[in-house]
Coordinates of N, CA and C and ligand atoms in Angstrom, one line a residue:
M1 N 229.2 313.4 104.6 CA 230.0 314.3 105.6 C 230.4 313.0 106.6
S2 N 231.5 313.0 106.9 CA 231.9 311.8 108.1 C 231.2 312.0 109.7
V3 N 230.9 311.2 110.0 CA 230.3 311.1 111.4 C 231.0 312.1 112.5
L4 N 232.1 311.9 112.3 CA 233.1 313.0 113.2 C 233.0 314.3 112.6
S5 N 232.8 314.6 111.2 CA 232.7 316.1 111.0 C 231.3 316.6 111.3
A6 N 230.3 315.7 111.4 CA 229.1 316.0 111.7 C 228.8 316.4 113.0
L7 N 229.7 315.6 113.6 CA 230.0 316.2 115.3 C 230.4 317.4 115.6
T8 N 231.6 317.4 115.1 CA 232.1 318.9 115.2 C 231.0 320.1 114.5
E9 N 230.5 319.8 113.5 CA 229.7 321.0 112.9 C 228.6 320.9 114.4
A10 N 228.1 320.0 114.9 CA 226.9 320.0 115.4 C 227.3 320.9 116.7
L11 N 228.7 320.4 117.1 CA 229.0 321.3 118.4 C 229.3 322.8 118.2
D12 N 229.6 323.0 116.7 CA 230.1 324.6 116.5 C 228.5 325.1 116.4
S13 N 227.5 324.4 116.0 CA 226.0 325.0 115.6 C 225.5 325.2 116.6
G14 N 226.1 324.4 118.2 CA 224.9 324.4 119.3 C 224.1 323.5 119.2
A15 N 224.0 322.6 118.0 CA 222.8 321.0 117.9 C 223.0 320.1 119.1
I16 N 224.6 320.2 119.3 CA 225.2 319.2 120.5 C 225.5 320.1 121.5
E17 N 225.1 320.2 122.6 CA 225.6 321.1 123.6 C 226.6 320.3 124.7
V18 N 227.5 320.5 125.0 CA 228.4 320.2 126.2 C 228.2 320.8 127.5
I19 N 227.6 319.9 128.0 CA 227.6 320.1 129.5 C 228.5 319.7 130.7
D20 N 229.0 320.3 131.4 CA 229.8 319.8 132.3 C 229.3 319.3 133.8
L21 N 229.7 318.1 133.9 CA 228.9 317.3 135.2 C 229.8 317.4 136.2
T22 N 230.9 318.3 136.3 CA 232.3 317.8 137.2 C 232.3 319.3 138.1
A23 N 232.5 318.7 139.2 CA 232.4 319.8 140.3 C 233.7 320.4 140.4
P24 N 233.5 321.7 140.6 CA 235.1 322.5 140.9 C 235.6 321.7 141.8
L25 N 237.3 321.6 141.6 CA 238.2 321.1 142.5 C 238.9 322.0 143.2
S26 N 238.5 321.9 144.6 CA 239.4 323.1 145.3 C 239.3 322.7 146.9
S27 N 239.9 323.0 147.6 CA 240.4 322.8 149.0 C 238.7 322.7 149.9
Q28 N 237.7 323.6 149.0 CA 236.8 323.3 149.6 C 235.6 322.2 149.1
T29 N 236.2 321.6 148.1 CA 235.4 320.6 147.3 C 235.1 319.5 148.7
P30 N 233.5 319.0 148.7 CA 233.4 318.4 150.1 C 234.0 316.8 149.7
V31 N 234.3 316.0 151.0 CA 234.7 314.7 150.6 C 233.9 313.8 151.4
L32 N 233.9 312.3 151.3 CA 233.1 311.4 151.9 C 233.9 311.3 153.4
E33 N 233.1 311.1 154.4 CA 233.3 311.1 155.7 C 232.8 309.3 156.1
L34 N 234.1 308.9 156.5 CA 233.4 307.4 156.9 C 233.2 307.1 158.2
P35 N 232.6 306.0 159.0 CA 232.9 306.2 160.4 C 234.2 306.3 160.8
P36 N 234.3 306.8 162.1 CA 235.6 307.4 162.4 C 236.8 306.2 162.6
E37 N 236.1 304.9 162.9 CA 237.1 303.9 163.1 C 237.9 303.5 162.0
F38 N 237.3 304.0 160.5 CA 238.2 303.8 159.4 C 239.0 305.2 159.2
G39 N 240.0 304.5 158.0 CA 240.9 305.7 157.6 C 240.0 306.8 156.5
Q40 N 240.2 308.1 156.3 CA 239.7 308.8 155.9 C 240.4 309.7 154.7
T41 N 239.8 309.8 153.5 CA 240.3 310.6 152.3 C 240.8 312.1 152.6
A42 N 241.9 312.6 151.7 CA 242.3 313.7 151.9 C 241.2 314.7 151.1
V43 N 241.2 315.9 151.4 CA 240.6 317.0 150.5 C 241.9 317.6 149.7
F44 N 241.5 318.1 148.7 CA 242.4 318.5 147.6 C 243.2 319.7 147.8
E45 N 244.2 319.5 147.8 CA 245.1 320.9 148.0 C 246.0 321.3 146.9
L46 N 246.6 322.6 146.9 CA 247.4 323.1 145.9 C 248.8 323.4 146.8
E47 N 249.8 323.0 146.3 CA 251.2 323.5 147.0 C 251.8 324.2 145.8
E48 N 252.0 325.4 146.0 CA 252.5 326.5 145.0 C 253.9 326.0 145.1
I49 N 254.4 325.9 144.0 CA 255.9 325.6 143.4 C 256.7 327.0 143.3
S50 N 256.0 327.9 142.3 CA 256.5 329.2 142.3 C 255.2 329.9 141.4
K51 N 255.4 331.2 141.5 CA 254.4 332.1 141.1 C 255.1 333.3 140.3
Y52 N 255.9 333.2 139.1 CA 256.4 334.3 138.5 C 257.2 335.2 139.6
D53 N 258.2 334.5 140.4 CA 258.8 334.9 141.6 C 260.3 334.1 141.6
D54 N 261.2 334.5 142.5 CA 262.5 333.9 142.4 C 262.6 332.4 142.3
R55 N 261.2 331.7 143.1 CA 261.4 330.3 142.5 C 261.0 329.9 141.1
G56 N 261.0 331.1 140.2 CA 260.4 330.6 138.9 C 259.9 331.8 138.3
P57 N 260.9 332.6 137.9 CA 260.4 333.9 137.6 C 259.5 334.2 136.4
A58 N 258.9 333.4 135.4 CA 258.0 333.6 134.4 C 257.0 332.6 134.3
W59 N 257.0 331.8 135.7 CA 256.1 330.8 135.5 C 255.3 330.4 136.6
Y60 N 254.0 329.8 136.7 CA 253.4 329.7 137.7 C 253.3 327.9 137.7
W61 N 253.4 327.6 138.8 CA 252.5 326.0 138.6 C 252.8 325.7 140.2
N62 N 251.9 324.3 140.5 CA 251.7 323.9 141.8 C 252.0 322.1 141.9
N63 N 252.3 321.6 142.9 CA 251.9 320.5 143.1 C 250.5 320.4 143.9
I64 N 249.9 319.2 143.4 CA 248.7 318.9 144.1 C 248.5 317.7 145.2
R65 N 247.3 317.6 146.1 CA 247.5 316.4 147.0 C 246.0 316.3 147.0
T66 N 245.7 315.4 146.8 CA 244.1 314.3 146.6 C 243.8 313.3 147.1
G67 N 242.9 312.9 147.4 CA 242.6 311.6 147.3 C 242.1 311.1 146.1
E68 N 242.1 309.9 145.8 CA 241.9 309.3 144.4 C 240.2 309.5 144.4
H69 N 239.3 309.4 145.5 CA 238.0 309.4 145.5 C 237.6 311.0 146.1
T70 N 238.3 312.0 145.7 CA 237.9 313.5 146.3 C 237.4 314.0 144.8
G71 N 236.1 314.9 145.2 CA 235.6 315.6 144.5 C 234.6 314.4 143.1
T72 N 234.5 315.0 141.9 CA 234.3 314.1 141.2 C 234.8 313.2 140.4
H73 N 234.6 312.0 140.6 CA 235.6 310.9 140.4 C 235.1 309.3 140.0
F74 N 236.1 308.6 139.7 CA 235.5 307.7 138.5 C 236.2 306.6 139.7
D75 N 235.4 305.4 140.4 CA 235.6 304.3 141.1 C 236.0 303.3 140.3
A76 N 237.2 302.6 140.3 CA 237.8 301.3 139.9 C 237.1 299.9 140.3
P77 N 237.4 299.0 139.4 CA 236.8 297.8 140.2 C 237.5 297.4 141.7
N78 N 238.9 297.6 141.5 CA 239.6 297.3 142.7 C 239.6 298.2 143.9
H79 N 238.5 299.1 143.9 CA 238.4 300.1 144.8 C 237.8 299.3 146.0
W80 N 237.1 297.9 145.5 CA 236.3 297.4 146.8 C 236.9 296.1 146.7
I81 N 236.8 295.2 147.9 CA 237.4 293.3 147.8 C 236.8 292.8 146.7
S82 N 235.6 293.1 146.6 CA 234.5 292.2 145.5 C 235.5 292.2 144.1
G83 N 236.0 293.7 144.1 CA 236.6 293.9 142.5 C 238.2 293.5 142.4
K84 N 238.8 293.2 143.6 CA 240.2 293.3 143.7 C 240.9 292.8 142.6
D85 N 240.3 291.6 142.1 CA 241.4 291.5 140.8 C 240.7 291.6 139.5
L86 N 239.9 292.7 139.6 CA 239.2 293.0 138.2 C 239.9 294.3 137.8
G87 N 241.1 294.8 138.4 CA 241.6 296.1 137.5 C 241.5 297.2 138.1
D88 N 242.8 297.9 137.9 CA 242.8 299.2 138.6 C 242.1 300.5 137.8
I89 N 242.4 301.7 138.1 CA 242.0 302.9 137.2 C 242.4 303.2 136.0
A90 N 244.0 302.3 136.2 CA 244.9 302.6 134.9 C 244.3 301.8 133.6
S91 N 243.7 300.5 134.1 CA 243.5 299.7 132.8 C 241.7 299.7 132.6
V92 N 240.9 300.7 133.3 CA 239.4 300.9 132.5 C 239.8 301.4 131.0
P93 N 239.3 300.6 130.3 CA 239.3 300.4 128.6 C 238.8 301.7 128.5
V94 N 239.5 302.6 127.6 CA 238.7 304.1 127.2 C 237.5 303.9 126.5
R95 N 237.2 302.7 125.7 CA 236.3 302.6 125.1 C 234.8 302.9 126.3
R96 N 235.2 302.1 127.4 CA 234.3 302.5 128.4 C 234.1 303.8 128.9
M97 N 234.8 304.7 128.7 CA 234.9 306.0 129.2 C 234.1 307.1 128.5
I98 N 233.2 306.5 127.3 CA 232.0 306.9 126.8 C 230.9 305.9 126.4
G99 N 229.8 306.5 126.9 CA 228.6 306.0 126.9 C 227.3 306.8 127.2
Q100 N 226.3 305.8 127.0 CA 225.1 306.6 127.0 C 224.3 306.9 128.4
A101 N 223.8 307.9 128.7 CA 223.1 308.0 130.2 C 222.0 307.8 130.0
A102 N 221.3 306.9 131.3 CA 219.9 307.0 131.4 C 219.6 307.7 132.8
V103 N 219.1 308.8 132.9 CA 219.1 309.8 133.9 C 217.6 309.6 134.7
L104 N 217.5 308.9 136.1 CA 216.4 308.7 136.8 C 216.5 309.9 137.6
D105 N 215.4 310.5 138.0 CA 215.1 311.9 138.4 C 214.5 311.5 139.9
V106 N 214.8 311.3 141.0 CA 214.3 311.2 142.4 C 214.6 312.1 143.3
T107 N 214.7 313.6 142.7 CA 215.0 314.9 143.3 C 213.5 314.8 144.6
A108 N 212.2 314.6 143.9 CA 211.2 315.0 144.7 C 211.5 314.0 146.0
E109 N 211.9 313.0 146.0 CA 211.6 311.6 147.2 C 212.7 312.1 147.6
A110 N 213.7 312.2 147.1 CA 215.0 312.9 148.4 C 215.1 314.0 148.9
S111 N 214.5 314.8 148.5 CA 214.0 316.3 149.2 C 213.3 316.1 150.2
A112 N 211.9 314.9 150.1 CA 211.1 314.5 150.9 C 211.8 313.8 152.1
N113 N 212.8 312.9 151.6 CA 213.2 311.8 152.5 C 214.8 311.8 152.4
P114 N 216.0 312.4 153.0 CA 217.3 312.6 152.5 C 217.9 311.1 152.8
D115 N 217.1 310.0 153.5 CA 217.7 308.7 153.0 C 216.9 307.9 152.4
F116 N 216.3 308.7 151.2 CA 215.7 307.7 150.1 C 216.4 306.6 149.5
L117 N 215.6 305.6 149.4 CA 216.3 304.6 148.7 C 215.5 304.1 147.3
V118 N 216.4 304.2 146.2 CA 215.8 303.9 145.0 C 215.7 302.3 145.1
E119 N 214.7 302.0 144.4 CA 214.3 300.4 144.7 C 214.3 300.0 143.1
V120 N 214.3 298.3 143.1 CA 214.1 298.2 141.6 C 213.1 298.6 141.0
E121 N 211.9 298.6 141.5 CA 210.7 299.1 141.3 C 210.8 300.7 140.4
H122 N 211.4 301.3 141.2 CA 211.8 302.5 140.5 C 212.7 302.8 139.0
I123 N 213.4 301.7 139.1 CA 214.1 301.5 137.8 C 213.4 301.2 136.5
K124 N 212.5 299.8 137.0 CA 211.9 299.5 136.2 C 210.4 300.2 135.8
A125 N 209.9 300.8 136.2 CA 209.2 302.3 136.2 C 209.5 303.3 135.2
W126 N 210.7 303.3 135.4 CA 211.6 304.5 134.5 C 211.9 303.9 133.2
E127 N 212.3 302.3 133.1 CA 212.2 301.5 131.6 C 211.2 301.3 131.3
A128 N 210.2 301.2 131.9 CA 208.5 301.0 131.3 C 208.2 302.4 130.3
E129 N 208.9 303.8 131.1 CA 208.6 304.6 130.3 C 209.6 305.3 129.4
H130 N 210.6 304.7 129.0 CA 211.7 305.2 128.6 C 212.7 304.1 127.7
G131 N 212.4 303.0 128.0 CA 212.9 301.9 127.6 C 214.0 301.3 128.2
P132 N 214.6 300.4 127.6 CA 215.8 299.7 128.5 C 216.9 300.5 129.0
L133 N 217.5 300.0 130.1 CA 218.7 301.1 130.3 C 219.8 300.5 129.4
P134 N 220.7 301.6 129.3 CA 221.4 301.6 127.7 C 222.8 300.5 128.1
A135 N 223.0 299.5 127.0 CA 224.2 298.6 127.2 C 225.3 299.4 126.9
G136 N 226.3 299.3 128.0 CA 227.5 300.1 127.7 C 227.5 301.4 128.3
G137 N 226.2 302.0 128.9 CA 226.0 303.0 129.4 C 226.3 303.1 130.8
W138 N 225.6 304.2 131.4 CA 225.7 304.7 132.8 C 224.2 304.8 133.5
L139 N 223.6 304.2 134.5 CA 222.8 305.0 135.2 C 223.0 306.0 136.0
L140 N 222.7 307.2 135.7 CA 222.6 308.3 136.6 C 221.5 308.6 137.5
V141 N 221.5 308.6 138.6 CA 220.7 308.9 139.7 C 220.5 310.6 140.0
R142 N 219.7 311.0 139.7 CA 219.5 312.6 140.2 C 218.7 312.5 141.2
T143 N 219.4 313.7 142.4 CA 218.8 313.6 143.6 C 218.5 315.1 144.1
G144 N 219.2 316.2 143.3 CA 219.0 317.5 143.6 C 220.3 317.5 144.7
W145 N 221.1 316.6 145.0 CA 222.2 317.0 145.9 C 223.4 317.6 145.6
D146 N 223.4 317.9 144.1 CA 224.3 318.8 143.6 C 224.3 320.2 144.3
A147 N 223.1 320.8 144.4 CA 222.9 321.8 144.8 C 223.7 322.2 146.3
R148 N 224.0 321.0 147.0 CA 224.6 321.2 148.4 C 226.2 320.9 148.1
S149 N 227.0 320.9 146.8 CA 228.0 320.7 146.5 C 229.0 321.6 147.2
R150 N 228.9 322.7 147.5 CA 229.7 323.7 148.0 C 229.7 323.4 149.7
S151 N 229.5 322.7 150.0 CA 229.3 322.8 151.7 C 229.3 321.2 152.0
Q152 N 230.8 320.9 152.7 CA 231.0 319.9 153.6 C 229.5 319.4 154.3
A153 N 229.1 320.4 155.0 CA 228.0 319.8 155.9 C 226.9 319.5 155.5
E154 N 226.4 320.4 154.5 CA 225.3 320.2 153.6 C 225.3 318.8 153.1
M155 N 226.5 318.4 152.2 CA 226.5 317.2 151.4 C 226.6 316.0 152.2
I156 N 227.2 316.0 153.5 CA 227.2 314.7 154.2 C 226.1 314.7 155.0
N157 N 225.3 315.8 155.5 CA 224.0 316.1 156.1 C 223.9 314.9 157.2
A158 N 224.9 315.2 158.0 CA 225.1 314.2 159.2 C 224.6 314.8 160.7
D159 N 223.8 313.6 161.4 CA 223.7 314.3 162.7 C 223.8 313.0 163.4
E160 N 223.4 313.0 164.8 CA 224.2 312.0 165.7 C 224.4 310.6 165.4
S161 N 223.3 310.4 164.4 CA 223.0 308.9 163.9 C 223.7 308.8 162.4
G162 N 224.3 309.6 162.2 CA 225.2 309.2 160.8 C 224.7 310.6 159.8
S163 N 225.7 310.2 158.5 CA 225.1 310.9 157.5 C 223.9 310.3 156.8
H164 N 223.0 311.4 156.3 CA 221.6 310.9 155.7 C 221.7 311.5 154.4
T165 N 221.8 310.8 153.4 CA 221.9 310.9 152.2 C 221.5 310.0 151.3
P166 N 220.9 310.2 149.9 CA 219.9 309.1 149.5 C 221.1 308.0 148.8
G167 N 220.4 307.2 147.8 CA 221.3 306.4 147.4 C 220.3 304.7 147.1
L168 N 220.9 303.9 146.7 CA 220.0 302.6 146.5 C 220.0 301.7 147.4
S169 N 218.7 300.8 147.6 CA 218.6 300.1 148.3 C 219.5 298.5 148.0
V170 N 219.8 297.7 148.7 CA 220.9 296.5 148.8 C 220.2 295.7 147.5
E171 N 218.8 295.6 147.4 CA 218.6 294.7 146.0 C 218.3 295.6 144.9
A172 N 218.2 296.7 144.6 CA 218.6 297.6 143.7 C 220.1 297.5 143.5
A173 N 220.9 297.7 144.1 CA 222.4 297.7 143.7 C 222.8 296.2 143.1
R174 N 222.0 295.3 143.7 CA 222.3 293.8 143.1 C 221.9 293.9 141.7
W175 N 220.7 294.5 141.6 CA 220.0 294.0 140.1 C 220.9 295.1 139.0
V176 N 221.3 296.5 139.4 CA 221.9 296.9 138.7 C 223.2 296.5 138.3
A177 N 223.9 296.1 139.4 CA 225.2 295.2 139.1 C 224.9 294.0 138.2
E178 N 224.2 293.1 138.6 CA 223.9 291.7 138.0 C 223.1 291.7 136.9
Q179 N 221.9 292.5 136.7 CA 220.9 292.1 135.9 C 220.6 293.1 134.7
T180 N 221.3 294.3 134.7 CA 221.3 295.4 133.7 C 222.8 295.6 133.0
P181 N 222.4 296.0 131.8 CA 223.8 296.3 131.1 C 224.4 297.1 130.8
V182 N 224.1 298.2 132.2 CA 224.9 299.5 132.5 C 226.2 299.2 132.7
I183 N 227.6 299.8 132.3 CA 228.7 299.5 132.9 C 229.0 300.4 134.4
G184 N 228.1 301.4 134.6 CA 228.1 302.0 136.0 C 227.0 302.6 136.4
M185 N 227.4 303.4 137.8 CA 226.3 304.1 138.4 C 226.7 305.4 138.4
G186 N 226.4 306.6 138.4 CA 226.5 308.1 138.5 C 225.6 308.8 139.6
V187 N 226.4 309.4 140.5 CA 225.3 310.0 141.4 C 226.2 311.6 141.6
E188 N 225.2 312.1 142.4 CA 225.4 313.5 142.8 C 226.4 313.4 144.1
T189 N 226.1 312.6 144.8 CA 226.8 312.5 146.2 C 227.7 312.1 146.1
V190 N 228.9 312.0 147.5 CA 230.3 312.0 147.7 C 230.5 310.5 147.4
G191 N 229.4 309.8 147.1 CA 230.0 308.5 147.0 C 228.6 307.6 146.3
T192 N 229.0 306.3 145.9 CA 227.4 305.6 145.0 C 226.4 305.1 146.1
D193 N 227.3 305.1 147.4 CA 226.1 304.6 148.4 C 225.6 305.7 149.3
A194 N 224.4 304.9 149.7 CA 223.7 305.9 150.8 C 224.5 306.4 151.9
G195 N 224.0 307.3 152.7 CA 224.7 308.0 153.8 C 224.5 306.6 154.8
A196 N 223.6 306.1 154.9 CA 223.3 305.0 156.1 C 223.9 303.8 155.5
A197 N 224.5 303.6 154.3 CA 225.0 302.4 153.9 C 225.8 301.1 154.8
A198 N 226.8 302.2 155.5 CA 227.6 301.5 156.4 C 227.0 300.4 157.3
G199 N 225.8 300.6 157.4 CA 225.0 299.7 158.5 C 224.2 298.9 157.3
F200 N 224.3 298.6 156.0 CA 223.7 297.9 155.4 C 224.1 296.6 155.3
D201 N 223.6 295.4 155.0 CA 224.1 294.1 154.9 C 224.0 293.8 153.3
P202 N 225.1 293.3 152.4 CA 226.4 294.0 152.8 C 226.4 295.4 153.1
M203 N 227.7 296.0 153.6 CA 227.8 297.2 153.8 C 228.3 297.9 152.5
F204 N 227.8 299.1 152.3 CA 228.2 299.8 151.1 C 227.8 299.0 149.6
P205 N 226.3 298.5 149.6 CA 226.2 297.4 148.6 C 226.5 297.9 147.3
C206 N 226.3 299.2 146.5 CA 227.0 299.9 145.9 C 228.2 299.3 145.0
H207 N 229.0 299.8 146.0 CA 230.1 299.4 146.1 C 230.4 298.1 145.7
S208 N 229.8 297.2 146.6 CA 230.3 295.9 146.7 C 230.0 295.2 145.5
M209 N 228.7 295.4 145.0 CA 228.0 294.9 143.8 C 228.6 295.3 142.6
L210 N 228.8 296.5 142.4 CA 229.4 297.4 141.1 C 230.3 296.9 140.8
M211 N 231.3 297.1 141.9 CA 232.9 296.8 141.5 C 233.2 295.3 141.3
G212 N 232.4 294.5 142.0 CA 232.3 292.8 142.0 C 232.1 292.4 140.7
N213 N 231.4 293.2 140.1 CA 230.9 292.7 138.8 C 231.5 293.6 137.5
N214 N 232.9 294.4 137.8 CA 233.4 295.0 137.0 C 232.9 296.0 136.4
K215 N 231.8 296.8 137.1 CA 231.1 297.9 136.9 C 232.2 299.0 137.7
Y216 N 231.7 300.4 137.4 CA 232.4 301.4 137.8 C 231.3 302.5 138.6
G217 N 231.7 303.3 139.2 CA 231.0 304.5 139.9 C 231.3 305.5 139.6
L218 N 230.6 306.7 139.3 CA 230.9 308.0 139.2 C 230.3 308.9 140.3
T219 N 230.9 309.9 140.9 CA 230.1 310.6 142.1 C 230.3 312.1 141.7
Q220 N 229.5 312.6 142.8 CA 229.5 314.2 142.8 C 229.4 314.8 141.4
L221 N 228.3 314.1 140.6 CA 227.8 314.9 139.3 C 227.1 316.0 139.7
Q222 N 227.3 316.9 138.8 CA 226.3 318.2 139.0 C 225.6 318.3 137.4
N223 N 224.5 319.4 137.5 CA 224.2 319.7 136.2 C 223.3 318.6 135.8
L224 N 222.9 317.3 136.3 CA 222.3 316.3 135.8 C 220.8 317.1 135.3
A225 N 220.3 318.1 136.1 CA 218.9 318.3 135.7 C 218.8 319.0 134.2
Q226 N 220.4 319.2 133.6 CA 220.0 319.8 132.2 C 220.0 318.4 131.1
L227 N 220.4 317.0 131.6 CA 220.1 316.0 131.0 C 218.7 315.6 130.2
P228 N 218.4 315.2 129.4 CA 217.1 314.3 129.1 C 217.2 313.0 130.0
P229 N 216.1 312.2 130.0 CA 216.2 311.0 130.4 C 216.8 310.1 129.7
T230 N 216.9 310.3 128.4 CA 217.7 309.0 127.6 C 218.4 310.3 126.5
G231 N 219.5 309.5 126.3 CA 220.2 309.8 124.6 C 221.5 310.8 125.2
A232 N 221.6 311.6 126.1 CA 222.9 312.2 126.1 C 223.9 311.0 126.2
V233 N 225.4 311.5 125.9 CA 226.4 310.9 125.9 C 227.5 311.3 126.8
I234 N 227.9 310.5 128.0 CA 228.6 310.8 128.6 C 230.1 310.5 128.3
I235 N 230.7 311.5 128.9 CA 232.3 311.3 128.4 C 233.0 311.1 129.9
A236 N 233.6 310.3 130.5 CA 234.2 310.4 131.7 C 235.6 309.9 131.5
G237 N 236.5 311.1 131.9 CA 238.0 310.6 131.7 C 238.6 310.4 133.1
P238 N 238.9 309.6 133.8 CA 240.1 309.5 135.2 C 241.3 309.5 134.9
L239 N 242.1 309.8 135.2 CA 243.8 309.6 135.3 C 243.8 308.2 135.2
P240 N 244.9 307.6 134.5 CA 245.5 306.4 134.4 C 246.7 306.2 135.5
I241 N 246.2 306.3 136.9 CA 246.9 306.1 137.9 C 247.5 304.6 138.2
V242 N 248.4 304.2 138.2 CA 248.7 302.8 138.1 C 248.5 302.4 139.4
N243 N 247.8 301.2 139.7 CA 247.4 300.6 140.6 C 246.4 301.4 141.5
G244 N 245.9 302.6 140.9 CA 245.2 303.4 141.6 C 243.6 302.9 141.5
S245 N 242.8 303.0 142.6 CA 241.2 302.6 143.2 C 240.7 303.6 142.5
G246 N 240.9 304.6 141.9 CA 240.0 305.7 141.4 C 240.7 307.1 141.1
S247 N 240.1 307.9 140.6 CA 240.7 309.2 140.0 C 240.0 310.0 140.1
P248 N 239.8 311.4 140.2 CA 239.4 312.6 140.0 C 239.3 312.7 138.1
A249 N 237.7 312.7 138.3 CA 237.7 312.6 136.6 C 237.1 314.1 136.2
R250 N 237.2 314.4 134.7 CA 236.4 315.6 134.3 C 235.2 314.7 133.6
V251 N 233.9 314.9 133.9 CA 232.8 314.4 133.2 C 231.9 315.3 132.5
L252 N 231.8 315.0 131.3 CA 231.4 315.7 130.2 C 230.0 315.1 129.9
A253 N 229.0 315.5 129.5 CA 227.9 315.0 128.8 C 227.8 315.9 127.3
L254 N 227.2 315.0 126.4 CA 227.1 315.7 124.8 C 225.3 315.6 124.9
V255 N 224.5 316.5 124.7 CA 223.4 316.4 124.6 C 222.7 317.0 123.1
E256 N 221.9 316.5 122.7 CA 221.3 317.0 121.4 C 220.2 318.1 121.4
R257 N 220.2 319.0 121.4 CA 219.1 320.4 121.5 C 217.9 320.5 120.2
Ligands
LIG1 MN1 234.8 306.7 145.4

């Protein structure tokens, strides 16, 4: 049997399960909030064109308005100044939209401390148990934050001192970007950086280091709890927005049962 026939047969039999890692996209979908001095991204909106009415008697359709970085989305290298010459979202090679996932679970740490930062040693400890991070694949950081994804306030988790959400330390961001073979990092929060990362040096280190090394970000993932630590295959499909810096994406995982 051909590999692709074996794949479809395994999908039909349930030997391979498809897990949706994508948050539903609506006007309720949480979005990133930057410090107030910066420009802000739009929430997702539908604008009805017609709905089986005199504007279009047999058809229903909408225009959409959205930020590129709204909901579950894919960050392209040109999203950051460090990667400004490294390509837009339309030039991400399709081959790089399919890759293996390494799932690092720090749910316990992030639930005890919303400002929890993954350090290099956490990832090295994961590698000691599960093997090296996958070449051409993704590091997915599970924090339990997907449980908050229906609420802007819970997702951002802000108080007078700013947003409190987990992420990576500066050194961990640098190490993942420069020393590991993954092509990107995926998270359950609204951005790849920690809530406090506007105050890090450099600010927003995951963005700065990943984009600057021609790597990618995936955000607001769900259902990572259903993935094994290794072996899942991720399919992440951003729209080819010409000159775009990112795009909402449908992100799926194939998991062998
Ligand atoms: Mn983004």
